[in-house]
Amino acid sequence: MSRLLRFLADLATLARAGVVGWVLLQVGLGPEALERVVRLLLLGWSLDVLDGVLARASGRSSPLAAWDYPLDAGLAWAGWAYLAGAGLVPAGFAWAWMVLALVLLLRHPQKSLSMLLQVPPTFAPFLVAFSLAPAAFREAALWAVLALLLDGRRFLGVVREFLEEAFFGGRRA
């Protein structure tokens, strides 16, 4: 059973990689693709939750576990690239943010810094959807509430891990 759960976790991880690619394919499509992009991002984040649940249930890391965080980053930056390409975020600002993130991460390669720099790219598609794709925004808001209700402790653990690494250098306070 443990082997099957790890396989399913890897399958969810691979599917998430496909979602990143699918979002990137939306980059030149313009604002009319915003609803689809928001729904794709929700699918990607759902697969992220699912692969984690399956991997933890198996009792061991899956072979593709090392790709979990890079795919999280991929989802965030793919959504950002879509927004920039669709003209929903000013291109100069989008490029400046990406270059700033790259320079900072090359100088200070820390997961906590990477997570901090991903906050705008992660949430921007949903915030833009608030006014331009309200149905998709409502779905995202419902998704967030359900995710917190179903797995809020895990989310708080991720926030705690970020804060510990960012402010205490990975040491427990």
PDB file of C-alpha atoms in Angstrom:
ATOM      1  CA  MET A   1       0.000   0.000   0.000  1.00  0.00           C
ATOM      2  CA  SER A   2       2.868   2.355   0.856  1.00  0.00           C
ATOM      3  CA  ARG A   3       4.340   1.859  -2.606  1.00  0.00           C
ATOM      4  CA  LEU A   4       1.015   2.645  -4.270  1.00  0.00           C
ATOM      5  CA  LEU A   5       0.636   5.844  -2.229  1.00  0.00           C
ATOM      6  CA  ARG A   6       4.150   6.988  -3.206  1.00  0.00           C
ATOM      7  CA  PHE A   7       3.359   6.228  -6.851  1.00  0.00           C
ATOM      8  CA  LEU A   8       0.148   8.266  -6.645  1.00  0.00           C
ATOM      9  CA  ALA A   9       2.054  11.107  -4.950  1.00  0.00           C
ATOM     10  CA  ASP A  10       4.540  11.081  -7.824  1.00  0.00           C
ATOM     11  CA  LEU A  11       1.695  11.023 -10.330  1.00  0.00           C
ATOM     12  CA  ALA A  12       0.191  14.116  -8.674  1.00  0.00           C
ATOM     13  CA  THR A  13       3.615  15.796  -8.789  1.00  0.00           C
ATOM     14  CA  LEU A  14       3.996  15.017 -12.489  1.00  0.00           C
ATOM     15  CA  ALA A  15       0.481  16.318 -13.139  1.00  0.00           C
ATOM     16  CA  ARG A  16       1.431  19.534 -11.344  1.00  0.00           C
ATOM     17  CA  ALA A  17       4.405  19.900 -13.679  1.00  0.00           C
ATOM     18  CA  GLY A  18       1.922  19.585 -16.530  1.00  0.00           C
ATOM     19  CA  VAL A  19      -0.215  22.333 -15.005  1.00  0.00           C
ATOM     20  CA  VAL A  20       2.819  24.647 -14.850  1.00  0.00           C
ATOM     21  CA  GLY A  21       3.360  24.012 -18.546  1.00  0.00           C
ATOM     22  CA  TRP A  22      -0.319  24.539 -19.313  1.00  0.00           C
ATOM     23  CA  VAL A  23      -0.298  27.898 -17.521  1.00  0.00           C
ATOM     24  CA  LEU A  24       2.789  28.921 -19.480  1.00  0.00           C
ATOM     25  CA  LEU A  25       0.938  28.098 -22.698  1.00  0.00           C
ATOM     26  CA  GLN A  26      -1.615  30.771 -21.728  1.00  0.00           C
ATOM     27  CA  VAL A  27       0.985  33.575 -21.612  1.00  0.00           C
ATOM     28  CA  GLY A  28       0.176  35.162 -24.973  1.00  0.00           C
ATOM     29  CA  LEU A  29      -3.582  34.721 -24.826  1.00  0.00           C
ATOM     30  CA  GLY A  30      -4.559  37.968 -23.121  1.00  0.00           C
ATOM     31  CA  PRO A  31      -7.031  38.830 -20.367  1.00  0.00           C
ATOM     32  CA  GLU A  32      -9.750  36.524 -21.719  1.00  0.00           C
ATOM     33  CA  ALA A  33      -7.719  33.537 -20.434  1.00  0.00           C
ATOM     34  CA  LEU A  34      -7.649  34.809 -16.828  1.00  0.00           C
ATOM     35  CA  GLU A  35     -10.484  32.573 -15.599  1.00  0.00           C
ATOM     36  CA  ARG A  36      -8.794  29.528 -17.113  1.00  0.00           C
ATOM     37  CA  VAL A  37      -5.437  30.487 -15.595  1.00  0.00           C
ATOM     38  CA  VAL A  38      -6.937  30.944 -12.127  1.00  0.00           C
ATOM     39  CA  ARG A  39      -8.635  27.557 -12.383  1.00  0.00           C
ATOM     40  CA  LEU A  40      -5.419  25.945 -13.610  1.00  0.00           C
ATOM     41  CA  LEU A  41      -3.535  27.458 -10.671  1.00  0.00           C
ATOM     42  CA  LEU A  42      -6.194  26.093  -8.306  1.00  0.00           C
ATOM     43  CA  LEU A  43      -5.732  22.679  -9.909  1.00  0.00           C
ATOM     44  CA  GLY A  44      -1.978  22.993  -9.440  1.00  0.00           C
ATOM     45  CA  TRP A  45      -2.282  23.956  -5.783  1.00  0.00           C
ATOM     46  CA  SER A  46      -4.807  21.140  -5.242  1.00  0.00           C
ATOM     47  CA  LEU A  47      -2.321  18.670  -6.714  1.00  0.00           C
ATOM     48  CA  ASP A  48       0.319  20.127  -4.387  1.00  0.00           C
ATOM     49  CA  VAL A  49      -1.869  19.379  -1.388  1.00  0.00           C
ATOM     50  CA  LEU A  50      -2.727  15.930  -2.734  1.00  0.00           C
ATOM     51  CA  ASP A  51       0.855  14.870  -3.400  1.00  0.00           C
ATOM     52  CA  GLY A  52       1.799  15.933   0.131  1.00  0.00           C
ATOM     53  CA  VAL A  53      -1.091  14.049   1.713  1.00  0.00           C
ATOM     54  CA  LEU A  54      -0.290  10.906  -0.273  1.00  0.00           C
ATOM     55  CA  ALA A  55       3.431  11.090   0.466  1.00  0.00           C
ATOM     56  CA  ARG A  56       2.831  11.554   4.205  1.00  0.00           C
ATOM     57  CA  ALA A  57       0.321   8.678   4.203  1.00  0.00           C
ATOM     58  CA  SER A  58       2.922   6.412   2.592  1.00  0.00           C
ATOM     59  CA  GLY A  59       5.324   7.065   5.459  1.00  0.00           C
ATOM     60  CA  ARG A  60       8.261   7.798   3.139  1.00  0.00           C
ATOM     61  CA  SER A  61       9.279  10.478   0.708  1.00  0.00           C
ATOM     62  CA  SER A  62       8.391   9.747  -2.869  1.00  0.00           C
ATOM     63  CA  PRO A  63      11.091   9.723  -5.553  1.00  0.00           C
ATOM     64  CA  LEU A  64       9.868  13.070  -6.923  1.00  0.00           C
ATOM     65  CA  ALA A  65       9.636  14.786  -3.520  1.00  0.00           C
ATOM     66  CA  ALA A  66      12.636  16.973  -4.355  1.00  0.00           C
ATOM     67  CA  TRP A  67      10.527  18.607  -7.074  1.00  0.00           C
ATOM     68  CA  ASP A  68       7.808  19.773  -4.670  1.00  0.00           C
ATOM     69  CA  TYR A  69       9.167  23.230  -3.953  1.00  0.00           C
ATOM     70  CA  PRO A  70      10.472  23.923  -7.482  1.00  0.00           C
ATOM     71  CA  LEU A  71       6.977  23.142  -8.785  1.00  0.00           C
ATOM     72  CA  ASP A  72       5.442  25.456  -6.179  1.00  0.00           C
ATOM     73  CA  ALA A  73       7.737  28.176  -7.499  1.00  0.00           C
ATOM     74  CA  GLY A  74       6.872  27.179 -11.056  1.00  0.00           C
ATOM     75  CA  LEU A  75       3.163  27.669 -10.404  1.00  0.00           C
ATOM     76  CA  ALA A  76       3.749  31.091  -8.881  1.00  0.00           C
ATOM     77  CA  TRP A  77       6.062  32.364 -11.612  1.00  0.00           C
ATOM     78  CA  ALA A  78       3.984  30.858 -14.443  1.00  0.00           C
ATOM     79  CA  GLY A  79       0.954  32.798 -13.172  1.00  0.00           C
ATOM     80  CA  TRP A  80       3.101  35.933 -12.983  1.00  0.00           C
ATOM     81  CA  ALA A  81       4.340  35.402 -16.557  1.00  0.00           C
ATOM     82  CA  TYR A  82       0.745  35.033 -17.726  1.00  0.00           C
ATOM     83  CA  LEU A  83      -0.264  38.292 -16.024  1.00  0.00           C
ATOM     84  CA  ALA A  84       2.672  40.146 -17.566  1.00  0.00           C
ATOM     85  CA  GLY A  85       2.061  38.678 -21.017  1.00  0.00           C
ATOM     86  CA  ALA A  86      -1.636  39.521 -20.836  1.00  0.00           C
ATOM     87  CA  GLY A  87      -0.906  43.109 -19.820  1.00  0.00           C
ATOM     88  CA  LEU A  88      -2.651  42.599 -16.478  1.00  0.00           C
ATOM     89  CA  VAL A  89       0.523  43.533 -14.587  1.00  0.00           C
ATOM     90  CA  PRO A  90       2.713  46.279 -16.070  1.00  0.00           C
ATOM     91  CA  ALA A  91       5.525  44.568 -17.976  1.00  0.00           C
ATOM     92  CA  GLY A  92       8.206  46.839 -16.485  1.00  0.00           C
ATOM     93  CA  PHE A  93       7.116  46.016 -12.961  1.00  0.00           C
ATOM     94  CA  ALA A  94       6.826  42.287 -13.732  1.00  0.00           C
ATOM     95  CA  TRP A  95      10.307  42.147 -15.254  1.00  0.00           C
ATOM     96  CA  ALA A  96      11.798  44.263 -12.471  1.00  0.00           C
ATOM     97  CA  TRP A  97      10.337  41.914  -9.862  1.00  0.00           C
ATOM     98  CA  MET A  98      11.648  38.827 -11.682  1.00  0.00           C
ATOM     99  CA  VAL A  99      15.144  40.304 -12.097  1.00  0.00           C
ATOM    100  CA  LEU A 100      15.197  41.478  -8.466  1.00  0.00           C
ATOM    101  CA  ALA A 101      14.176  37.986  -7.336  1.00  0.00           C
ATOM    102  CA  LEU A 102      16.832  36.350  -9.487  1.00  0.00           C
ATOM    103  CA  VAL A 103      19.614  38.680  -8.315  1.00  0.00           C
ATOM    104  CA  LEU A 104      18.668  38.336  -4.654  1.00  0.00           C
ATOM    105  CA  LEU A 105      18.403  34.563  -4.862  1.00  0.00           C
ATOM    106  CA  LEU A 106      21.738  34.251  -6.640  1.00  0.00           C
ATOM    107  CA  ARG A 107      23.342  36.267  -3.846  1.00  0.00           C
ATOM    108  CA  HIS A 108      21.336  34.718  -0.986  1.00  0.00           C
ATOM    109  CA  PRO A 109      20.021  31.276  -2.032  1.00  0.00           C
ATOM    110  CA  GLN A 110      17.596  30.691   0.838  1.00  0.00           C
ATOM    111  CA  LYS A 111      14.201  29.056   0.631  1.00  0.00           C
ATOM    112  CA  SER A 112      12.694  31.661   2.966  1.00  0.00           C
ATOM    113  CA  LEU A 113      13.803  34.498   0.660  1.00  0.00           C
ATOM    114  CA  SER A 114      12.483  32.620  -2.349  1.00  0.00           C
ATOM    115  CA  MET A 115       9.132  32.134  -0.597  1.00  0.00           C
ATOM    116  CA  LEU A 116       8.973  35.822   0.299  1.00  0.00           C
ATOM    117  CA  LEU A 117       9.710  36.920  -3.268  1.00  0.00           C
ATOM    118  CA  GLN A 118       7.005  34.562  -4.554  1.00  0.00           C
ATOM    119  CA  VAL A 119       4.225  36.164  -2.519  1.00  0.00           C
ATOM    120  CA  PRO A 120       3.213  38.722  -5.201  1.00  0.00           C
ATOM    121  CA  PRO A 121       3.421  36.201  -8.079  1.00  0.00           C
ATOM    122  CA  THR A 122       1.452  33.627  -6.089  1.00  0.00           C
ATOM    123  CA  PHE A 123      -1.441  35.872  -5.112  1.00  0.00           C
ATOM    124  CA  ALA A 124      -1.534  38.362  -8.010  1.00  0.00           C
ATOM    125  CA  PRO A 125      -3.607  36.182 -10.392  1.00  0.00           C
ATOM    126  CA  PHE A 126      -6.255  35.760  -7.724  1.00  0.00           C
ATOM    127  CA  LEU A 127      -6.284  39.461  -6.822  1.00  0.00           C
ATOM    128  CA  VAL A 128      -6.575  40.462 -10.486  1.00  0.00           C
ATOM    129  CA  ALA A 129      -9.420  37.960 -10.842  1.00  0.00           C
ATOM    130  CA  PHE A 130     -11.312  39.799  -8.089  1.00  0.00           C
ATOM    131  CA  SER A 131     -12.332  42.487 -10.587  1.00  0.00           C
ATOM    132  CA  LEU A 132     -11.810  40.837 -13.984  1.00  0.00           C
ATOM    133  CA  ALA A 133     -12.954  37.259 -13.371  1.00  0.00           C
ATOM    134  CA  PRO A 134     -15.190  37.351 -10.289  1.00  0.00           C
ATOM    135  CA  ALA A 135     -16.483  33.776 -10.684  1.00  0.00           C
ATOM    136  CA  ALA A 136     -12.921  32.417 -10.696  1.00  0.00           C
ATOM    137  CA  PHE A 137     -12.058  34.667  -7.739  1.00  0.00           C
ATOM    138  CA  ARG A 138     -15.012  33.286  -5.750  1.00  0.00           C
ATOM    139  CA  GLU A 139     -13.870  29.730  -6.554  1.00  0.00           C
ATOM    140  CA  ALA A 140     -10.354  30.610  -5.375  1.00  0.00           C
ATOM    141  CA  ALA A 141     -11.676  32.167  -2.161  1.00  0.00           C
ATOM    142  CA  LEU A 142     -13.800  29.075  -1.480  1.00  0.00           C
ATOM    143  CA  TRP A 143     -10.791  26.860  -2.252  1.00  0.00           C
ATOM    144  CA  ALA A 144      -8.651  28.823   0.242  1.00  0.00           C
ATOM    145  CA  VAL A 145     -11.277  28.582   2.986  1.00  0.00           C
ATOM    146  CA  LEU A 146     -11.720  24.844   2.432  1.00  0.00           C
ATOM    147  CA  ALA A 147      -7.957  24.280   2.339  1.00  0.00           C
ATOM    148  CA  LEU A 148      -7.559  26.090   5.649  1.00  0.00           C
ATOM    149  CA  LEU A 149     -10.437  24.195   7.228  1.00  0.00           C
ATOM    150  CA  LEU A 150      -9.221  20.809   6.006  1.00  0.00           C
ATOM    151  CA  ASP A 151      -5.463  21.273   6.485  1.00  0.00           C
ATOM    152  CA  GLY A 152      -4.921  24.502   8.408  1.00  0.00           C
ATOM    153  CA  ARG A 153      -2.328  22.969  10.724  1.00  0.00           C
ATOM    154  CA  ARG A 154      -0.147  22.037   7.755  1.00  0.00           C
ATOM    155  CA  PHE A 155      -0.419  25.591   6.359  1.00  0.00           C
ATOM    156  CA  LEU A 156       0.494  27.090   9.733  1.00  0.00           C
ATOM    157  CA  GLY A 157       3.455  24.703   9.889  1.00  0.00           C
ATOM    158  CA  VAL A 158       4.712  26.004   6.541  1.00  0.00           C
ATOM    159  CA  VAL A 159       4.312  29.593   7.770  1.00  0.00           C
ATOM    160  CA  ARG A 160       6.185  28.717  10.977  1.00  0.00           C
ATOM    161  CA  GLU A 161       8.988  27.054   8.972  1.00  0.00           C
ATOM    162  CA  PHE A 162       9.268  30.184   6.806  1.00  0.00           C
ATOM    163  CA  LEU A 163       9.424  32.497   9.824  1.00  0.00           C
ATOM    164  CA  GLU A 164      12.005  30.336  11.608  1.00  0.00           C
ATOM    165  CA  GLU A 165      14.275  30.227   8.575  1.00  0.00           C
ATOM    166  CA  ALA A 166      13.778  33.905   7.720  1.00  0.00           C
ATOM    167  CA  PHE A 167      14.287  35.320  11.191  1.00  0.00           C
ATOM    168  CA  PHE A 168      16.193  32.668  13.103  1.00  0.00           C
ATOM    169  CA  GLY A 169      18.376  31.150  10.371  1.00  0.00           C
ATOM    170  CA  GLY A 170      16.600  27.781  10.579  1.00  0.00           C
ATOM    171  CA  ARG A 171      17.158  27.465  14.333  1.00  0.00           C
ATOM    172  CA  ARG A 172      14.184  26.905  16.583  1.00  0.00           C
ATOM    173  CA  ALA A 173      13.542  29.840  18.882  1.00  0.00           C
TER     174      ALA A 173
END
